[in-house]
PDB file of C-alpha atoms in Angstrom:
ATOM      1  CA  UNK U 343     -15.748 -61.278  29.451  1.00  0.00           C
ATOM      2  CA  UNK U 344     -14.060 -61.543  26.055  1.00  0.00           C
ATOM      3  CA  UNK U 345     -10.692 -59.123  25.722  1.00  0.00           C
ATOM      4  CA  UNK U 346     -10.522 -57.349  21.377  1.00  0.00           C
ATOM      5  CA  UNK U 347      -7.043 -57.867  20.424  1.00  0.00           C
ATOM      6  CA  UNK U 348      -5.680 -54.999  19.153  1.00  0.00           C
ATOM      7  CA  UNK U 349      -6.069 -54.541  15.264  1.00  0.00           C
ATOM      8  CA  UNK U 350      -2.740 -54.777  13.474  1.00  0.00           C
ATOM      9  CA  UNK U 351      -2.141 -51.855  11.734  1.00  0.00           C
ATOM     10  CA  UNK U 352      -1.633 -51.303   7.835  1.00  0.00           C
ATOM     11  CA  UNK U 353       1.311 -49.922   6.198  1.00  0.00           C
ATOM     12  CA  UNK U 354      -1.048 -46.561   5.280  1.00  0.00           C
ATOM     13  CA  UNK U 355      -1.645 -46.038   9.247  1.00  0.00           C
ATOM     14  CA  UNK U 356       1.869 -45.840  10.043  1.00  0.00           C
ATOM     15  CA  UNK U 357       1.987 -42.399   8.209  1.00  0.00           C
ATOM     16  CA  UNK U 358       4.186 -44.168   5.397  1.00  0.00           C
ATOM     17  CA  UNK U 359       2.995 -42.663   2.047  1.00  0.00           C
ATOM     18  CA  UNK U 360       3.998 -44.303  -1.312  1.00  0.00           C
ATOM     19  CA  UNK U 361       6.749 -42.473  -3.403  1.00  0.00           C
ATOM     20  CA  UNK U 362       8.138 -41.244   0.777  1.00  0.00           C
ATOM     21  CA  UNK U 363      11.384 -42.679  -0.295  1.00  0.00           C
ATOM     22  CA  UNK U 364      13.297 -42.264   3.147  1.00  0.00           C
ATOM     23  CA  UNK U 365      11.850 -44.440   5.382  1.00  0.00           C
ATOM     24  CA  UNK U 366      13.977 -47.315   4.488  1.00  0.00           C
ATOM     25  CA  UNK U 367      17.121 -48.967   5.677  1.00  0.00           C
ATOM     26  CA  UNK U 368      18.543 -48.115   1.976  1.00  0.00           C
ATOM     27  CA  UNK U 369      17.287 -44.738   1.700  1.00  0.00           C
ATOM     28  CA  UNK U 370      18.991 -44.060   4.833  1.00  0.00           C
ATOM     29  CA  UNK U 371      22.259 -45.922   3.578  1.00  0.00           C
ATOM     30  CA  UNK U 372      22.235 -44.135   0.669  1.00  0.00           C
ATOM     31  CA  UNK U 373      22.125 -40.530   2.078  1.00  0.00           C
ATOM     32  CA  UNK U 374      25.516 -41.021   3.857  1.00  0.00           C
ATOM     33  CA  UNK U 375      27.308 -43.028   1.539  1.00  0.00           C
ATOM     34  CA  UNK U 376      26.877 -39.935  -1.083  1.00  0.00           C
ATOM     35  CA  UNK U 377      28.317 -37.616   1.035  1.00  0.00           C
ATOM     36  CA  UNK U 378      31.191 -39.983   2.330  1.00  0.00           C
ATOM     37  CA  UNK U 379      31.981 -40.351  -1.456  1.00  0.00           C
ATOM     38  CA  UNK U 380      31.745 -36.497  -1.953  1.00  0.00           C
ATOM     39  CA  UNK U 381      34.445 -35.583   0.461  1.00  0.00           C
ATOM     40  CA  UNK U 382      36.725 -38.255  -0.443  1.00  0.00           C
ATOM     41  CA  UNK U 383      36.934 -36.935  -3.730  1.00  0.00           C
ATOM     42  CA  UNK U 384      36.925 -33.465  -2.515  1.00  0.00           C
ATOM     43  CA  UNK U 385      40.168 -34.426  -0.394  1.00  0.00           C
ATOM     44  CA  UNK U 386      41.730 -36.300  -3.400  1.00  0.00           C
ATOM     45  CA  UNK U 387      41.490 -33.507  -5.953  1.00  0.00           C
ATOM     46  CA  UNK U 388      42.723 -31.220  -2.984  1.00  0.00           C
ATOM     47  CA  UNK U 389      45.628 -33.460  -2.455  1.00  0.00           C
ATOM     48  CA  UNK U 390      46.246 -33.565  -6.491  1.00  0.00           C
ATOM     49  CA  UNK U 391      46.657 -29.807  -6.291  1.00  0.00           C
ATOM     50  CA  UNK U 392      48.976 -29.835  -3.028  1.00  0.00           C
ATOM     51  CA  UNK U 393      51.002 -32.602  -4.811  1.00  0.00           C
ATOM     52  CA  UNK U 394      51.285 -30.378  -8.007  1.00  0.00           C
ATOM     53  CA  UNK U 395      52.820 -27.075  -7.410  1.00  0.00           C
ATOM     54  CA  UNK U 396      54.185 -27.009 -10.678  1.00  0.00           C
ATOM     55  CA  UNK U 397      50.283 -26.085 -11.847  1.00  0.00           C
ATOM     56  CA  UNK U 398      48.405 -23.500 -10.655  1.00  0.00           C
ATOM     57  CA  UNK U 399      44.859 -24.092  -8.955  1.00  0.00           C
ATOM     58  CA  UNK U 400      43.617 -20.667 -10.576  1.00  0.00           C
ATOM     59  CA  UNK U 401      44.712 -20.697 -14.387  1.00  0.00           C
ATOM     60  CA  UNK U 402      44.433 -25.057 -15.013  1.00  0.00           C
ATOM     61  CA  UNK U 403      41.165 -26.661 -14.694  1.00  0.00           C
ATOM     62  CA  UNK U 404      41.008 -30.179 -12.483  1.00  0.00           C
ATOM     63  CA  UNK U 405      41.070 -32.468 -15.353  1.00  0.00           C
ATOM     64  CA  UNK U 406      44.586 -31.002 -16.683  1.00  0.00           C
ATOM     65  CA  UNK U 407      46.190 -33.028 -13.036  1.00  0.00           C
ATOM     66  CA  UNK U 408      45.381 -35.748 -14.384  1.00  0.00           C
ATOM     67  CA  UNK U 409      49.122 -35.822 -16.164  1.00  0.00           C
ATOM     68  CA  UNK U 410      50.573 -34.757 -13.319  1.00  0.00           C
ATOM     69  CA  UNK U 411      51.724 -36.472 -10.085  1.00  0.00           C
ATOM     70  CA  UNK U 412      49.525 -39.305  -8.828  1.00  0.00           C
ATOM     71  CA  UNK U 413      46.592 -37.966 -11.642  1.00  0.00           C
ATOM     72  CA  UNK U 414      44.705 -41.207 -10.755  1.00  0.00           C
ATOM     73  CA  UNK U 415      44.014 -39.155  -7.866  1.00  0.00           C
ATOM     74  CA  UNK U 416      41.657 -36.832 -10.247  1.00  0.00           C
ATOM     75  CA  UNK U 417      40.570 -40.142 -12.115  1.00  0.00           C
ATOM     76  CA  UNK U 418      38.982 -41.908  -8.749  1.00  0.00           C
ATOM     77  CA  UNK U 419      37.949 -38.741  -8.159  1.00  0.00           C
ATOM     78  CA  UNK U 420      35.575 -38.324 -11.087  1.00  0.00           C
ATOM     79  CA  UNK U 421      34.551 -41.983 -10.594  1.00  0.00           C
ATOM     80  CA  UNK U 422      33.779 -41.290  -7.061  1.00  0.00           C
ATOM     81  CA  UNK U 423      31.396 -38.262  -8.177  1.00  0.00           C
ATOM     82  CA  UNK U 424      30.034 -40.450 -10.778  1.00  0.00           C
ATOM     83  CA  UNK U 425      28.912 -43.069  -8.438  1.00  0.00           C
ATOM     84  CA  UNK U 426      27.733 -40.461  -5.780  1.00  0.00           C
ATOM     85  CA  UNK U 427      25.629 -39.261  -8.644  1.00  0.00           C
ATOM     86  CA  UNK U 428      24.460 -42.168  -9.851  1.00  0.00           C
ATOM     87  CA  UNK U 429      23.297 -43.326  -6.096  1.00  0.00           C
ATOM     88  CA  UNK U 430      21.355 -39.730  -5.901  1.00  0.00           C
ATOM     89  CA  UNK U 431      19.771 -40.276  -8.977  1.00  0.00           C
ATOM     90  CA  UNK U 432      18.249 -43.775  -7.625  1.00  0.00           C
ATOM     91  CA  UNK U 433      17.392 -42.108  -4.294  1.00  0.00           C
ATOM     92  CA  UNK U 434      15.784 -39.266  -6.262  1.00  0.00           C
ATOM     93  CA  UNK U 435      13.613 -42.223  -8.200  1.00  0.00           C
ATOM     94  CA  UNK U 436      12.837 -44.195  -4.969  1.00  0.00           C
ATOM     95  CA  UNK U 437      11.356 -40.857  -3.359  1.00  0.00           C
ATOM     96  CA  UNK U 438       8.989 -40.004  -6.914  1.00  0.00           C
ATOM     97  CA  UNK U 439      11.464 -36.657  -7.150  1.00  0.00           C
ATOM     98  CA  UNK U 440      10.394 -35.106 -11.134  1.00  0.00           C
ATOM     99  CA  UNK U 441      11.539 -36.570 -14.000  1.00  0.00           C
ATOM    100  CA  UNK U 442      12.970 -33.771 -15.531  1.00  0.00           C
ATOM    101  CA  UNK U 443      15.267 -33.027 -12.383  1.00  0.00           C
ATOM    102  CA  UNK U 444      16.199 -36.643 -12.695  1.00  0.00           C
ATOM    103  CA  UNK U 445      16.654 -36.668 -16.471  1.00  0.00           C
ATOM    104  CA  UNK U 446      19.271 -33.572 -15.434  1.00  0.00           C
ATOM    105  CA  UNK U 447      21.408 -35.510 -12.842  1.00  0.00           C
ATOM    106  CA  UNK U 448      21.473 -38.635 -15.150  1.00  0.00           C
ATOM    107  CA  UNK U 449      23.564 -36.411 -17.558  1.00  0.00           C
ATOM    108  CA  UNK U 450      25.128 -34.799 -14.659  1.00  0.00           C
ATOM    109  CA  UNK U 451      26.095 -38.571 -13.623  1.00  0.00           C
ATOM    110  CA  UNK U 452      26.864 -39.949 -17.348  1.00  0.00           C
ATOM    111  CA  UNK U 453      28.992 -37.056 -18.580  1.00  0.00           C
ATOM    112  CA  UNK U 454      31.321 -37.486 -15.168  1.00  0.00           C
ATOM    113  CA  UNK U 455      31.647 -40.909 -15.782  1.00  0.00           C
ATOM    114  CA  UNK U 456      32.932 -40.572 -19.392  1.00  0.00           C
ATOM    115  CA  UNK U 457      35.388 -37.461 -18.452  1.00  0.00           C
ATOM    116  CA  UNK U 458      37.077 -39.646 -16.308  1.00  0.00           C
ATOM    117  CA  UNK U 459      37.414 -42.582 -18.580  1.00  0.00           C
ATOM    118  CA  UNK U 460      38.782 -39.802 -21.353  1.00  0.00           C
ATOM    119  CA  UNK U 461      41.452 -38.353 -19.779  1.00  0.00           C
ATOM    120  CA  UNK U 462      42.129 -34.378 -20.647  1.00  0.00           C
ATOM    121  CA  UNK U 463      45.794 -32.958 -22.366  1.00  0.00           C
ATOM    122  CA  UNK U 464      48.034 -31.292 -20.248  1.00  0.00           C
ATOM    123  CA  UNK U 465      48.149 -27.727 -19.601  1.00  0.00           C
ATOM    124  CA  UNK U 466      48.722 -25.362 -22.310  1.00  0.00           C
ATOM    125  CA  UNK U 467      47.288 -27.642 -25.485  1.00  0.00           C
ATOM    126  CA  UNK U 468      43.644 -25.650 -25.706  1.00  0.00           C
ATOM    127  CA  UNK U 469      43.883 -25.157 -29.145  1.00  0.00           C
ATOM    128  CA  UNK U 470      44.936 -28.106 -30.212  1.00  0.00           C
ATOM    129  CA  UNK U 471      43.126 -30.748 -28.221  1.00  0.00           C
ATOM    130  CA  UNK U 472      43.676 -35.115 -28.382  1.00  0.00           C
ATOM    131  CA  UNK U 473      40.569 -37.258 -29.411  1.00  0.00           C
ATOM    132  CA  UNK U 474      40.842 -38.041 -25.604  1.00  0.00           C
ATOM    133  CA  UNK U 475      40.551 -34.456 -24.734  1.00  0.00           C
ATOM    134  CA  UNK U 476      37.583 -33.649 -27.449  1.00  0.00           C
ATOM    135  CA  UNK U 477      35.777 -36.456 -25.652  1.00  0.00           C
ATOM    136  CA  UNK U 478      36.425 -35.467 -22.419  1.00  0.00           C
ATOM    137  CA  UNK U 479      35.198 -31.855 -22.748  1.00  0.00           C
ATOM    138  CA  UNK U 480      32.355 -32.745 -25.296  1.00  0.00           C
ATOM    139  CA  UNK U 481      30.793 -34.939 -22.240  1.00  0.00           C
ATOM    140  CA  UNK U 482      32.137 -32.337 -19.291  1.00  0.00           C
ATOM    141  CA  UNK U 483      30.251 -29.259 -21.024  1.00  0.00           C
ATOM    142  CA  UNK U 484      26.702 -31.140 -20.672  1.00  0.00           C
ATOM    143  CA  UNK U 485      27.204 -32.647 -17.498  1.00  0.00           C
ATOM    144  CA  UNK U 486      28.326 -29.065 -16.067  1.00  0.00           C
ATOM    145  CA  UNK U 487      25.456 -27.556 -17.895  1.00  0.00           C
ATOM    146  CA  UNK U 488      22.816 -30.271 -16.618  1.00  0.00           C
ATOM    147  CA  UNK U 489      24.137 -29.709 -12.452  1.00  0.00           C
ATOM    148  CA  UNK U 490      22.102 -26.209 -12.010  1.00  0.00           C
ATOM    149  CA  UNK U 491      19.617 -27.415 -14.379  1.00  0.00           C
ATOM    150  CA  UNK U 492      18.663 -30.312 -11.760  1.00  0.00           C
ATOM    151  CA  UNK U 493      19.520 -27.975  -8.597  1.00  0.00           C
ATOM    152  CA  UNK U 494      17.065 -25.172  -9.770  1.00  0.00           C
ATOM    153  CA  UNK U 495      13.903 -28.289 -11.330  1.00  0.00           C
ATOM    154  CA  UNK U 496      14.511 -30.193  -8.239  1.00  0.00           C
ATOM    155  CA  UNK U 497      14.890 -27.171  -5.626  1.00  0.00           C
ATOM    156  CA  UNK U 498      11.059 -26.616  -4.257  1.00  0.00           C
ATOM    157  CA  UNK U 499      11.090 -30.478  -4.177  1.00  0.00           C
ATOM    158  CA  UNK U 500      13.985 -30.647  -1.660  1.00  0.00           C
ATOM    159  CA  UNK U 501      13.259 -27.816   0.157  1.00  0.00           C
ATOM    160  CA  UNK U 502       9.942 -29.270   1.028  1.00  0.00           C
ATOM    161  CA  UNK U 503      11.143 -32.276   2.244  1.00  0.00           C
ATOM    162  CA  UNK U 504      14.050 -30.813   4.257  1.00  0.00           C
ATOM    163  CA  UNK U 505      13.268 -27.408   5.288  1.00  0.00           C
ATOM    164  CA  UNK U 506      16.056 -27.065   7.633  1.00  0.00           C
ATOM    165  CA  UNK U 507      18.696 -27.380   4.598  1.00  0.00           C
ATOM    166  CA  UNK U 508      16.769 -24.868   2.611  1.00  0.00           C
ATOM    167  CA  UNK U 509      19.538 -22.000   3.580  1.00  0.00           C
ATOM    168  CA  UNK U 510      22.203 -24.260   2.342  1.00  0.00           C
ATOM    169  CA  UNK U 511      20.241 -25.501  -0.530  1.00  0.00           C
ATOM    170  CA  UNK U 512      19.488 -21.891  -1.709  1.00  0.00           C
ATOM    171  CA  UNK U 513      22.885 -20.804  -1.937  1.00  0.00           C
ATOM    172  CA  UNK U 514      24.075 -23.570  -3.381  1.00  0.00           C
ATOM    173  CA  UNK U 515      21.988 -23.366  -6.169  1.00  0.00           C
ATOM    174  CA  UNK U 516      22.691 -19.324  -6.574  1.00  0.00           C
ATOM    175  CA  UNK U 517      26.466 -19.984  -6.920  1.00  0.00           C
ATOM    176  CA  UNK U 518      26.063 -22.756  -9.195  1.00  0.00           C
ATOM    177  CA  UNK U 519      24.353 -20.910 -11.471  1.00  0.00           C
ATOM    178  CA  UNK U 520      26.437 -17.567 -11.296  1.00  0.00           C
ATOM    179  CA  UNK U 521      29.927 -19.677 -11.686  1.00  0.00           C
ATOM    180  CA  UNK U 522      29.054 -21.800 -13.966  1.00  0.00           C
ATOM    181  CA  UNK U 523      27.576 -19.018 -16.054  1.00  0.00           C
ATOM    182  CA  UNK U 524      31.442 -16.995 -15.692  1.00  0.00           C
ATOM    183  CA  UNK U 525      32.956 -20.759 -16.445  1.00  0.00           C
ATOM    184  CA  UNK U 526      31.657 -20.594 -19.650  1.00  0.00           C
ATOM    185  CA  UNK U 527      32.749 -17.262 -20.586  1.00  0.00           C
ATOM    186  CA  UNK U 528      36.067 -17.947 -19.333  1.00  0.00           C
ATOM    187  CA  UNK U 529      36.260 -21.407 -21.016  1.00  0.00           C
ATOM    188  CA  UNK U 530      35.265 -20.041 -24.438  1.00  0.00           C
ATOM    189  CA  UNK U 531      38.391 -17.316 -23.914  1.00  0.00           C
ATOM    190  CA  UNK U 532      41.284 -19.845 -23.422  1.00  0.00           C
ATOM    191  CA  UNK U 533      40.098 -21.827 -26.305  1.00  0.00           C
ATOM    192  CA  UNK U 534      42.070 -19.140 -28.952  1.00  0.00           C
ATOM    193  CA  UNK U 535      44.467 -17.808 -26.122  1.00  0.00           C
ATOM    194  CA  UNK U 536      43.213 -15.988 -22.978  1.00  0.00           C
ATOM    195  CA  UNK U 537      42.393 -12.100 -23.582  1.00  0.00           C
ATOM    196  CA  UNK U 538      40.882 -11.646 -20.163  1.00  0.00           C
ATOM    197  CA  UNK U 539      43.356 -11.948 -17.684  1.00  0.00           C
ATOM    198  CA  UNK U 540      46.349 -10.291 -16.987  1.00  0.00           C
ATOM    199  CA  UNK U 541      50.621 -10.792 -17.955  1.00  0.00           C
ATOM    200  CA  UNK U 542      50.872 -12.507 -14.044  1.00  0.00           C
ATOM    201  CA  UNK U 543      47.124 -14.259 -14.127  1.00  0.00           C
ATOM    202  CA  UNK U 544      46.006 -14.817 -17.735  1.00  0.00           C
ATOM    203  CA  UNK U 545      43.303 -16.432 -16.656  1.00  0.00           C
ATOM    204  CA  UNK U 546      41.021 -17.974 -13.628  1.00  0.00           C
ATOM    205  CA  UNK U 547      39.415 -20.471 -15.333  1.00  0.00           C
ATOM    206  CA  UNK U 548      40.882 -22.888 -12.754  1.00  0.00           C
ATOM    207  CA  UNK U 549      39.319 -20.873  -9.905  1.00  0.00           C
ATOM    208  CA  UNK U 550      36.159 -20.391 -11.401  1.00  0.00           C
ATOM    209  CA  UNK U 551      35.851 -24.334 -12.092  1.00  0.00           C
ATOM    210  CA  UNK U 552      36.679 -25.219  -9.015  1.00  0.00           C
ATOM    211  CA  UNK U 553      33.560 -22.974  -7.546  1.00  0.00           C
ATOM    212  CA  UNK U 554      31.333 -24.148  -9.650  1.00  0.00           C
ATOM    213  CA  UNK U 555      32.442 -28.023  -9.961  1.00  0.00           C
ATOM    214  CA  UNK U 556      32.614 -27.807  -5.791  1.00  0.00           C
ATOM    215  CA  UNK U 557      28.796 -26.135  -5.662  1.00  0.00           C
ATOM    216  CA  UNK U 558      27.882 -29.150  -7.849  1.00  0.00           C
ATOM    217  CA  UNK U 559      29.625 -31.399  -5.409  1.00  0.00           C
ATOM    218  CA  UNK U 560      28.063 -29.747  -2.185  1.00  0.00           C
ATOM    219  CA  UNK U 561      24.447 -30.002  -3.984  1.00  0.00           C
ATOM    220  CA  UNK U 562      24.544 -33.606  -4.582  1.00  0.00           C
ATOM    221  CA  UNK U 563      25.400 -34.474  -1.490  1.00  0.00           C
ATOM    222  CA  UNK U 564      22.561 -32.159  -0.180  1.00  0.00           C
ATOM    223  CA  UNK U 565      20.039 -33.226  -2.555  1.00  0.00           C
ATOM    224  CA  UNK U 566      21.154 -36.989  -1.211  1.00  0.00           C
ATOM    225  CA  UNK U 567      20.679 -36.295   2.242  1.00  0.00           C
ATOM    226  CA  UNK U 568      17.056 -34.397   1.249  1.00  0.00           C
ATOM    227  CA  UNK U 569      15.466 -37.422  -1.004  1.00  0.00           C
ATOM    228  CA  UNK U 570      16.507 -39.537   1.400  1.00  0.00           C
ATOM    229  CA  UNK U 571      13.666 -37.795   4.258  1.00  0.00           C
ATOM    230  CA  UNK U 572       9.986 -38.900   4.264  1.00  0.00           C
ATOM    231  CA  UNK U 573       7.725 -36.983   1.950  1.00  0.00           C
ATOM    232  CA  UNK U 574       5.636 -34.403   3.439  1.00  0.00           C
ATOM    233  CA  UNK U 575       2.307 -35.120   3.298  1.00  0.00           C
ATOM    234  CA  UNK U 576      -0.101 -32.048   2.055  1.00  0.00           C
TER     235      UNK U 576
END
């Protein structure tokens, strides 16, 4: 009596589905290397503000350390979030994620990139900025502007494919969009000589930037770790 060898199955019976994006050695690669390169710049901005007591973390914005002691911490910094970027934007690809959320992190990406090639002035020259300094903040505004653009496009996306990171996903995205709204305000008041603060604290654009550029930070590497799981299938 004869014996049927089994059938080898396809690629579409193995409940891979084209556009999945996370079934793969490199998707998987991908979604910890972003975060790795998240925190490391997260601990070398931290250690540029330790390092630099003569600014303050709540009235100078990240960029301004750069003059400071050890600012190529801030500058591998940026370069660090530029390349974690630029490896979410190619996971978001790989996984079919929508264009426009894409289009949004490829600023996000881009405008990082350039701020840290362009260094900013030191503290107190607002109103009379450096070429350097114009072309630092002229690609920092759009790339901060573009973050909660691609958080809120891409957030039923991610949510779907990671519903246990939803929670974390959904605040994220609600303080990126609150502080970055107050960073603008309180960006547009330093530029002629902060009228919101007070004599001791004349301003918090520092703080402020530092909530919203760390909810950017935490939703990248979020966003990473989401493209990076198998689609669901409808």
């Amino acid at each position: 009596m004869r014996t049927l060898s089994p059938i080898p199955s396809s690629p579409s019976s193995t409940g891979r589905t084209a556009g999945s994006g996370g079934t793969g050695r490199w998707a998987r690669t991908g979604s910890r290397a972003v975060p790795a390169a998240i925190g490391t710049a997260v601990a070398a901005i931290a250690a540029a503000d330790l390092i630099n007591p003569q600014y303050s973390p709540v009235t100078e914005v990240i960029s301004r350390y750069v003059n400071g002691t050890a600012g190529w911490l801030v500058t591998t910094a940026l370069f660090l979030v530029a390349g974690a970027s630029g490896l979410l934007l190619a996971l978001l690809r790989r996984a079919g994620a929508p264009r426009v959320g894409r289009w949004a992190v490829g600023v996000w990406a881009a405008g990082i990139a350039v701020a840290g090639v362009f260094p900013a002035d030191p503290p107190g020259r607002w109103g009379r900025p450096s070429t350097s300094d114009i072309v630092h903040g002229m690609a920092a505004t759009p790339a901060f502007l573009a973050l909660p653009v691609a958080a809120l496009v891409l957030h039923g996306w991610l949510t779907r494919r990671w519903t246990r990171g939803a929670g974390a996903l959904r605040a994220v995205l609600g303080t990126s969009l609150v502080s970055t709204a107050v960073l603008l305000v309180c960006l547009v008041d330093v530029m002629d000589g902060p009228s919101l603060g007070t004599d001791a604290v004349p301003t918090l654009v520092g703080l402020v930037e530092r909530i919203a550029f760390g909810a950017g930070l935490a939703w990248v590497a979020l966003a990473a770790v989401a493209a990076s799981r198998p689609a669901v299938r409808a």
